[in-house]
mmCIF file of C-alpha atoms in Angstrom:
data_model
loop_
_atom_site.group_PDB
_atom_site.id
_atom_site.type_symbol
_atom_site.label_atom_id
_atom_site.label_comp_id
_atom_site.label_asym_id
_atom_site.label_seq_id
_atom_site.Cartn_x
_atom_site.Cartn_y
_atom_site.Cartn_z
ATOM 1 C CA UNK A 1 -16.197 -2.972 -25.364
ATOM 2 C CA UNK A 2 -18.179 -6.020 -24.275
ATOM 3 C CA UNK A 3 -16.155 -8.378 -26.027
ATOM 4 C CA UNK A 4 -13.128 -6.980 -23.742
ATOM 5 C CA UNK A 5 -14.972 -6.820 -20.654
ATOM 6 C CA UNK A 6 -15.622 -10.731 -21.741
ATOM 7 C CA UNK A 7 -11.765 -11.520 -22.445
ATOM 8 C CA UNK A 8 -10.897 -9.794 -19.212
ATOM 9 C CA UNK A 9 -13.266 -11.817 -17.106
ATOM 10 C CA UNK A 10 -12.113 -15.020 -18.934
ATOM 11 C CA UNK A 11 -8.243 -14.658 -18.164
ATOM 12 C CA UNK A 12 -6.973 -16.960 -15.918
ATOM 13 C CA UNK A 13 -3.747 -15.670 -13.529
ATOM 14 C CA UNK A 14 -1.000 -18.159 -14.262
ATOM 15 C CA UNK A 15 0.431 -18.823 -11.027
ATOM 16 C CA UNK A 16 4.093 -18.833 -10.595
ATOM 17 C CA UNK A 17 6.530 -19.746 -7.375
ATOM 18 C CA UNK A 18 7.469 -16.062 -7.258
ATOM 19 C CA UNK A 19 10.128 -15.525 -4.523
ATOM 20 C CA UNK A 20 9.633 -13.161 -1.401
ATOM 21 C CA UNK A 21 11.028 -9.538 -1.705
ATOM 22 C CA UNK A 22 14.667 -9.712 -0.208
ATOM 23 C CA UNK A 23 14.122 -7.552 2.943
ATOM 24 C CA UNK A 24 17.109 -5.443 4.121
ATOM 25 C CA UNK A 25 18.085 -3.929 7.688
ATOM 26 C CA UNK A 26 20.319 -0.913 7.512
ATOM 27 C CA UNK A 27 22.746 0.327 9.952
ATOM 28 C CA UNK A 28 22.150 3.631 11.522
ATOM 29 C CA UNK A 29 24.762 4.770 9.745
ATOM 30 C CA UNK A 30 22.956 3.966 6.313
ATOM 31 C CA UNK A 31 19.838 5.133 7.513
ATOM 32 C CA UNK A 32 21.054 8.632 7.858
ATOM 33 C CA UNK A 33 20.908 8.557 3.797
ATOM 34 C CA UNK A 34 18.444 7.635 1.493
ATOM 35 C CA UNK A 35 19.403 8.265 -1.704
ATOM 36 C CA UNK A 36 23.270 7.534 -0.719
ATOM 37 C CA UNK A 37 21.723 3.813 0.470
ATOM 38 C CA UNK A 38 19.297 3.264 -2.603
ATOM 39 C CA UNK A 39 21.898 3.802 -4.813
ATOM 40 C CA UNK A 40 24.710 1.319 -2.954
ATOM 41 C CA UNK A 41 21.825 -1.673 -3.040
ATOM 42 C CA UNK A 42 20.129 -0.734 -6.714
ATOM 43 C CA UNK A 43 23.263 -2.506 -8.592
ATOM 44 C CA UNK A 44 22.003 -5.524 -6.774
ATOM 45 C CA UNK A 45 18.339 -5.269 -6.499
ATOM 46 C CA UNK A 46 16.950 -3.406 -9.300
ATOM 47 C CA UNK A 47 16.857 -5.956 -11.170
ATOM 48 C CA UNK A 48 14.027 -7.831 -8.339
ATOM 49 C CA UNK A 49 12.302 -4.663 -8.894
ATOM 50 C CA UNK A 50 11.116 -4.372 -4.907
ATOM 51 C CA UNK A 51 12.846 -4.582 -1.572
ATOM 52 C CA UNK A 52 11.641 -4.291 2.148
ATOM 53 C CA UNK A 53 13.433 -2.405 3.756
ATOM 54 C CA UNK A 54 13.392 -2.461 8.145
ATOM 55 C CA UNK A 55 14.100 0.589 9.810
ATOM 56 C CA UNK A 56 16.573 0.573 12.489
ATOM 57 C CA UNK A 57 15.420 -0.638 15.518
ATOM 58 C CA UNK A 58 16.482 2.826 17.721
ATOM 59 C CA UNK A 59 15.023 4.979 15.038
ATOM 60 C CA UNK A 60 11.163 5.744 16.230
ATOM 61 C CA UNK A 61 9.264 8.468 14.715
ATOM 62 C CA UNK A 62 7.186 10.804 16.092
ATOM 63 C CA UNK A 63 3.860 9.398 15.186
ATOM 64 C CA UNK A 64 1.130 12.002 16.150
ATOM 65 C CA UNK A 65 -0.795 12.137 12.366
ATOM 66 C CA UNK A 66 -4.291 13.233 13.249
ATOM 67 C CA UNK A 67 -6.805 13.799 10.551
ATOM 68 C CA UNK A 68 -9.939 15.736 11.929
ATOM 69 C CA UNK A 69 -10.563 16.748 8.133
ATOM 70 C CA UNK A 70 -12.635 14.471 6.279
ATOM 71 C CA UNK A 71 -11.880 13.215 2.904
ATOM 72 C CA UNK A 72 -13.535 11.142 0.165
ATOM 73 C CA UNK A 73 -13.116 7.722 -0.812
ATOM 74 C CA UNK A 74 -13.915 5.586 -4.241
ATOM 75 C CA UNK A 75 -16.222 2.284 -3.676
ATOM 76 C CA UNK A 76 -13.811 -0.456 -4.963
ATOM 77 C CA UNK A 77 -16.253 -3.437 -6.847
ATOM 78 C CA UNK A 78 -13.540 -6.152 -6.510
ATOM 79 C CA UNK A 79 -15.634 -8.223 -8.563
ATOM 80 C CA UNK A 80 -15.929 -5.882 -11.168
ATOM 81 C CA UNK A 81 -11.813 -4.790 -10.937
ATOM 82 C CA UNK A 82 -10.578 -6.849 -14.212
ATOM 83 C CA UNK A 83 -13.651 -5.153 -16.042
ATOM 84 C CA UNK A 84 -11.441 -2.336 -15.881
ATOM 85 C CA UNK A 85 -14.366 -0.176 -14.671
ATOM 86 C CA UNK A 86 -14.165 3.167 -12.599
ATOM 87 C CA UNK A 87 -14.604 3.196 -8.832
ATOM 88 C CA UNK A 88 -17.922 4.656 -7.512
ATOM 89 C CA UNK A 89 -18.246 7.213 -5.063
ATOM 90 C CA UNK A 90 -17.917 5.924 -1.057
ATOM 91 C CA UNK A 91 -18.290 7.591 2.101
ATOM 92 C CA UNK A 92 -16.896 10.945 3.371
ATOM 93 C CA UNK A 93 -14.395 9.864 6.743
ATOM 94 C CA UNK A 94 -11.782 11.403 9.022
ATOM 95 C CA UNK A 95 -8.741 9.401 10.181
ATOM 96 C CA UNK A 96 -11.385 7.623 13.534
ATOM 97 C CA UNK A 97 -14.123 6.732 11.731
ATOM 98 C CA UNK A 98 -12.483 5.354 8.664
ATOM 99 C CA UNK A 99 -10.354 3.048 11.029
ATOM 100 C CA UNK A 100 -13.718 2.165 12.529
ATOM 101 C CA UNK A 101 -14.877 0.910 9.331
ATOM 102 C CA UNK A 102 -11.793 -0.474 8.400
ATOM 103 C CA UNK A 103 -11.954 -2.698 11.323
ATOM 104 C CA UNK A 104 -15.928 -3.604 10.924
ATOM 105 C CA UNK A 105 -15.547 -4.144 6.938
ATOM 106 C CA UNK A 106 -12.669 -6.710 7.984
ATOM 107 C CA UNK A 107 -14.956 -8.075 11.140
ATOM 108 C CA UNK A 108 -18.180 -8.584 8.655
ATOM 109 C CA UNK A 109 -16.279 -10.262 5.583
ATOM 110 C CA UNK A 110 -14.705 -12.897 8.519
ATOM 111 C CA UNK A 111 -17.536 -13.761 9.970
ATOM 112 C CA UNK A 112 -19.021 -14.253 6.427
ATOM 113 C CA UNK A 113 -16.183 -16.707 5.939
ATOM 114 C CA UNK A 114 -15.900 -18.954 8.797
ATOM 115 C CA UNK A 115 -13.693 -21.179 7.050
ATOM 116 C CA UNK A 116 -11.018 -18.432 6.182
ATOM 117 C CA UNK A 117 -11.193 -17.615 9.850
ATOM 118 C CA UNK A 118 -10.428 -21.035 10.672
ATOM 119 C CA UNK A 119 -7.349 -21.264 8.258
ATOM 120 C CA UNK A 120 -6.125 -17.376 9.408
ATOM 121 C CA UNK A 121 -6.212 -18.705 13.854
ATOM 122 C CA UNK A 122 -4.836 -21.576 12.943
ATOM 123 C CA UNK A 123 -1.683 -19.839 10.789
ATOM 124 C CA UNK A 124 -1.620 -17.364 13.363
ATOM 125 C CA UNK A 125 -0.869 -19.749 16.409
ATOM 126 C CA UNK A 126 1.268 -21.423 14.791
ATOM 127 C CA UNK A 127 3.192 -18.118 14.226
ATOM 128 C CA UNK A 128 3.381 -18.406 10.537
ATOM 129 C CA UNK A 129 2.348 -14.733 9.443
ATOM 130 C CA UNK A 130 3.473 -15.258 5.713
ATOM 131 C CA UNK A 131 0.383 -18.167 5.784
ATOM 132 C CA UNK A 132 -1.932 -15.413 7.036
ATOM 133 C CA UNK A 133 -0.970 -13.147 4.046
ATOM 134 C CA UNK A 134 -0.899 -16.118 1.757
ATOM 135 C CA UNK A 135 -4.253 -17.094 2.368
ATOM 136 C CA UNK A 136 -6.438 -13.478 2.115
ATOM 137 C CA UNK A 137 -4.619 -13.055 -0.994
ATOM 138 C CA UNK A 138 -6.042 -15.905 -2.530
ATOM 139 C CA UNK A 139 -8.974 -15.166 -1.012
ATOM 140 C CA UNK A 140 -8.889 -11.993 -2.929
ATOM 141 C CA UNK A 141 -7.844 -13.562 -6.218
ATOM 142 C CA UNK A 142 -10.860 -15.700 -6.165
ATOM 143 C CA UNK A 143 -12.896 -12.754 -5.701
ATOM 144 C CA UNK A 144 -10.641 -10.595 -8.645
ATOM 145 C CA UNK A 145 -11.401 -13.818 -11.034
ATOM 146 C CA UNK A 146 -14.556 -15.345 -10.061
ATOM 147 C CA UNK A 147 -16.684 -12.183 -10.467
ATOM 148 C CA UNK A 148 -20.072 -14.530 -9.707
ATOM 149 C CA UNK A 149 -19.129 -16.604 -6.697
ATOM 150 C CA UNK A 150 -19.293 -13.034 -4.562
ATOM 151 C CA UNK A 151 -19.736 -9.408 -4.551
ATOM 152 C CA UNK A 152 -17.395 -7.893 -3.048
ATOM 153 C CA UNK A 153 -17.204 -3.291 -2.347
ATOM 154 C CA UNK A 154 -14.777 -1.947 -0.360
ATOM 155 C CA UNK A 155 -14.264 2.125 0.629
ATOM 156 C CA UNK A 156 -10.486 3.089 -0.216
ATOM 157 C CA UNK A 157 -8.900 7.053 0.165
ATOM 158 C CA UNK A 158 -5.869 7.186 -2.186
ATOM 159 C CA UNK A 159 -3.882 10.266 -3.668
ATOM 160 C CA UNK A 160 -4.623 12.541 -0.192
ATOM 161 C CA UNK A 161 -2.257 15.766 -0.616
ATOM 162 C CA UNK A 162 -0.077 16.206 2.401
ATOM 163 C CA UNK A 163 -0.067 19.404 1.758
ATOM 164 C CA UNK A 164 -3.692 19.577 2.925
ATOM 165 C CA UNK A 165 -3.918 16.415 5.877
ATOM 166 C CA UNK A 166 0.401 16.902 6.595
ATOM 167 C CA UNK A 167 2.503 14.537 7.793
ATOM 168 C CA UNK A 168 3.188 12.372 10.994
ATOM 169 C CA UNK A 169 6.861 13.145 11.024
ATOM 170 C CA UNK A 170 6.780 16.224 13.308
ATOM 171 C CA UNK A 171 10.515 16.131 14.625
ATOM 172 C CA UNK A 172 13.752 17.856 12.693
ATOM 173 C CA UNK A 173 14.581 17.548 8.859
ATOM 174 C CA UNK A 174 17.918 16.190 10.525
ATOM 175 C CA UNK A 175 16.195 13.247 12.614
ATOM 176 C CA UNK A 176 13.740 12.386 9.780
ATOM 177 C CA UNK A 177 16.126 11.638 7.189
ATOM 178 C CA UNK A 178 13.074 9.007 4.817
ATOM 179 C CA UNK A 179 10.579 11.017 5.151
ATOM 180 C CA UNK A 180 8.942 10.986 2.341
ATOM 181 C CA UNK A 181 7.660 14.563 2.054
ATOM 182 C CA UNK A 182 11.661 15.504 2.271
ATOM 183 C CA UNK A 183 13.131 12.716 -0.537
ATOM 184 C CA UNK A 184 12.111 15.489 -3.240
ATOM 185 C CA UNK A 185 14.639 17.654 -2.506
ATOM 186 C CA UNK A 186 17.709 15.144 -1.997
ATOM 187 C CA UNK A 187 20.796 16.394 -3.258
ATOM 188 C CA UNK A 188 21.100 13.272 -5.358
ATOM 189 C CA UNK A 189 17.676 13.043 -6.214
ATOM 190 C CA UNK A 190 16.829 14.048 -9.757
ATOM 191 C CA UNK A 191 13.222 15.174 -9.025
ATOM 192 C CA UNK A 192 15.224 18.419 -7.539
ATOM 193 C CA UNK A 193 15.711 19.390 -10.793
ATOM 194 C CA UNK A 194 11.841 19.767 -11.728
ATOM 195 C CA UNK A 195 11.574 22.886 -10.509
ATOM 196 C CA UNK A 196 7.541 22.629 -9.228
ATOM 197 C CA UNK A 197 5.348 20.658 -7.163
ATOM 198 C CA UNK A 198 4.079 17.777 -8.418
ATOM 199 C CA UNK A 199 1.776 16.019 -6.097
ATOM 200 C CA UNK A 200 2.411 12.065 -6.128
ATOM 201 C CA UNK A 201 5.752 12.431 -7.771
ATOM 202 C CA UNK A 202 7.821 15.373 -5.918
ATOM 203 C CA UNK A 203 5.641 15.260 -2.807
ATOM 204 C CA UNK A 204 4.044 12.003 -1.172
ATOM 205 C CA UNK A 205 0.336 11.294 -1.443
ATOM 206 C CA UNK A 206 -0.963 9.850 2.056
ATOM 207 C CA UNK A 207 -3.530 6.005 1.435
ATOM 208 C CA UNK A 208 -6.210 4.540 3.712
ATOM 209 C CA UNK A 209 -6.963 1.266 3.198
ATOM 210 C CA UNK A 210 -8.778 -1.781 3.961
ATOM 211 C CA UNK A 211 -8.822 -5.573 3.786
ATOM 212 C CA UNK A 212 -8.796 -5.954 -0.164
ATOM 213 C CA UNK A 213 -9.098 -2.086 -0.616
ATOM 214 C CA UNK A 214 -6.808 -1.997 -4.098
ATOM 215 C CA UNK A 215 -3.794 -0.308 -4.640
ATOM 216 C CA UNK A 216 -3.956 1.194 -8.835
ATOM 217 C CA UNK A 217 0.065 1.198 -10.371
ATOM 218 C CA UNK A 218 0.980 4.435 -11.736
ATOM 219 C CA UNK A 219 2.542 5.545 -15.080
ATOM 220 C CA UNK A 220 5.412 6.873 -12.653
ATOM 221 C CA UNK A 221 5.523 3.605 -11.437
ATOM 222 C CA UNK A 222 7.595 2.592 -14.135
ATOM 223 C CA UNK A 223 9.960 5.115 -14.918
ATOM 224 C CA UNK A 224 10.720 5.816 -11.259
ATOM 225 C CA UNK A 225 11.436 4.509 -7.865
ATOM 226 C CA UNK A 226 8.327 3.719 -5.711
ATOM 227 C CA UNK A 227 9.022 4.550 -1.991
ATOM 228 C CA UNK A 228 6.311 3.534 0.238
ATOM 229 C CA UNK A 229 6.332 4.211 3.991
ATOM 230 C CA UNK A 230 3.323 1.897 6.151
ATOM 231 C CA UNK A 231 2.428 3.986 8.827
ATOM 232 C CA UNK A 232 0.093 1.645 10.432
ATOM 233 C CA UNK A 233 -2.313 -1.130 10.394
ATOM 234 C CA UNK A 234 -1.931 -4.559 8.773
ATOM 235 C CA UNK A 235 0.489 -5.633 6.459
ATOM 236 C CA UNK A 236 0.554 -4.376 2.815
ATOM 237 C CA UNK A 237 0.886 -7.073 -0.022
ATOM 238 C CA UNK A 238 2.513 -6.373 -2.942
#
């Protein structure tokens, strides 16, 4: 076990030019579809394995998600993440005061970093948002791969039923044709066929995250399509 927790720290990532995801803007018209629209684009990007995809600009869901209940989260060790160790136990939030934190843990690691705050105002003047995301990803690289230059723990809620906290989409099946909680039962969609609940798969899990909170891939992953709707917040690298 120590002599893979060794290997693992000594890997180097082997950085490649990968290109950006090709982001797409459907018409209304193809927004009233999912599965009908995923299947027209998969001939041409399945093989890229991830799109963005923009929501029409006239198309504005009813956003009114308000978790009173609080929920756990696991203690992310960034430095410890190619160790390949299991999360510890965080705190216990609700939807206010883990956007609280979210918003201090972000504040403190900044101001810790006064050079990476430099870099970041200086991107964002210039307008170049793809620098900003550029640079805290390397920033958390370094972290991921040089385990002894800083310690790094981070509070993150994943796999929240929304059976239990629900959903922000609050209007019509008809008006909310991606939500996610309704994709499961898609004529077209395969997962129909299952016949039970399956929490993750047939219905959506709901995320909180933070700067660097970690995002773990999924058997599923692999063997079927990912849809991921961000609600709000910052920017989610993939």
């Amino acid at each position: 076990m120590m002599a893979i927790r060794i290997s693992l720290q000594q890997q180097q990532r082997v950085v490649r030019d990968i290109p950006e995801a090709a982001t797409l803007s459907p018409t209304e018209e193809e927004f009233r579809d999912f599965c009908a629209y995923i299947k027209r684009i998969a001939p041409e990007y399945a093989k890229e394995g991830i799109v963005k995809i923009v929501l029409p600009e006239k198309w504005k869901p009813n956003f009114n998600l308000e978790i009173t209940k609080e929920f756990e989260t696991f203690k992310q060790a960034l430095h410890h993440l190619q160790e390949g160790a299991a999360f510890g136990t965080g705190g216990m939030y609700d939807q206010s005061s883990y956007k609280k934190y979210a918003e201090d843990h972000r504040s403190e690691w900044l101001a810790s970093h006064p050079d990476v705050t430099r870099q970041l105002e200086e991107a964002q003047a210039r307008g170049e948002e793809a620098s900003v995301a550029s640079t805290l990803e390397d920033e958390y690289w370094r972290i991921v791969e040089r385990a002894s230059e800083e310690e790094v723990l981070v509070d993150y809620a994943n796999n929240l039923d929304t059976k239990k906290f629900g959903t922000p989409f609050k209007c019509s099946s008809t008006n909310r044709p991606w939500d996610l909680s309704s994709l499961g039962h898609h004529p077209l969609n395969i997962q129909k066929r299952v016949g039970t609940r399956i929490a993750g798969v047939t219905s959506p899990w709901l995320y909180f995250g933070a700067l660097f909170t970690t995002f773990c891939w999924h058997i599923e992953d692999h063997f079927l399509y990912s849809a991921n709707y961000l609600h709000k917040g910052a920017d989610k690298t993939w």
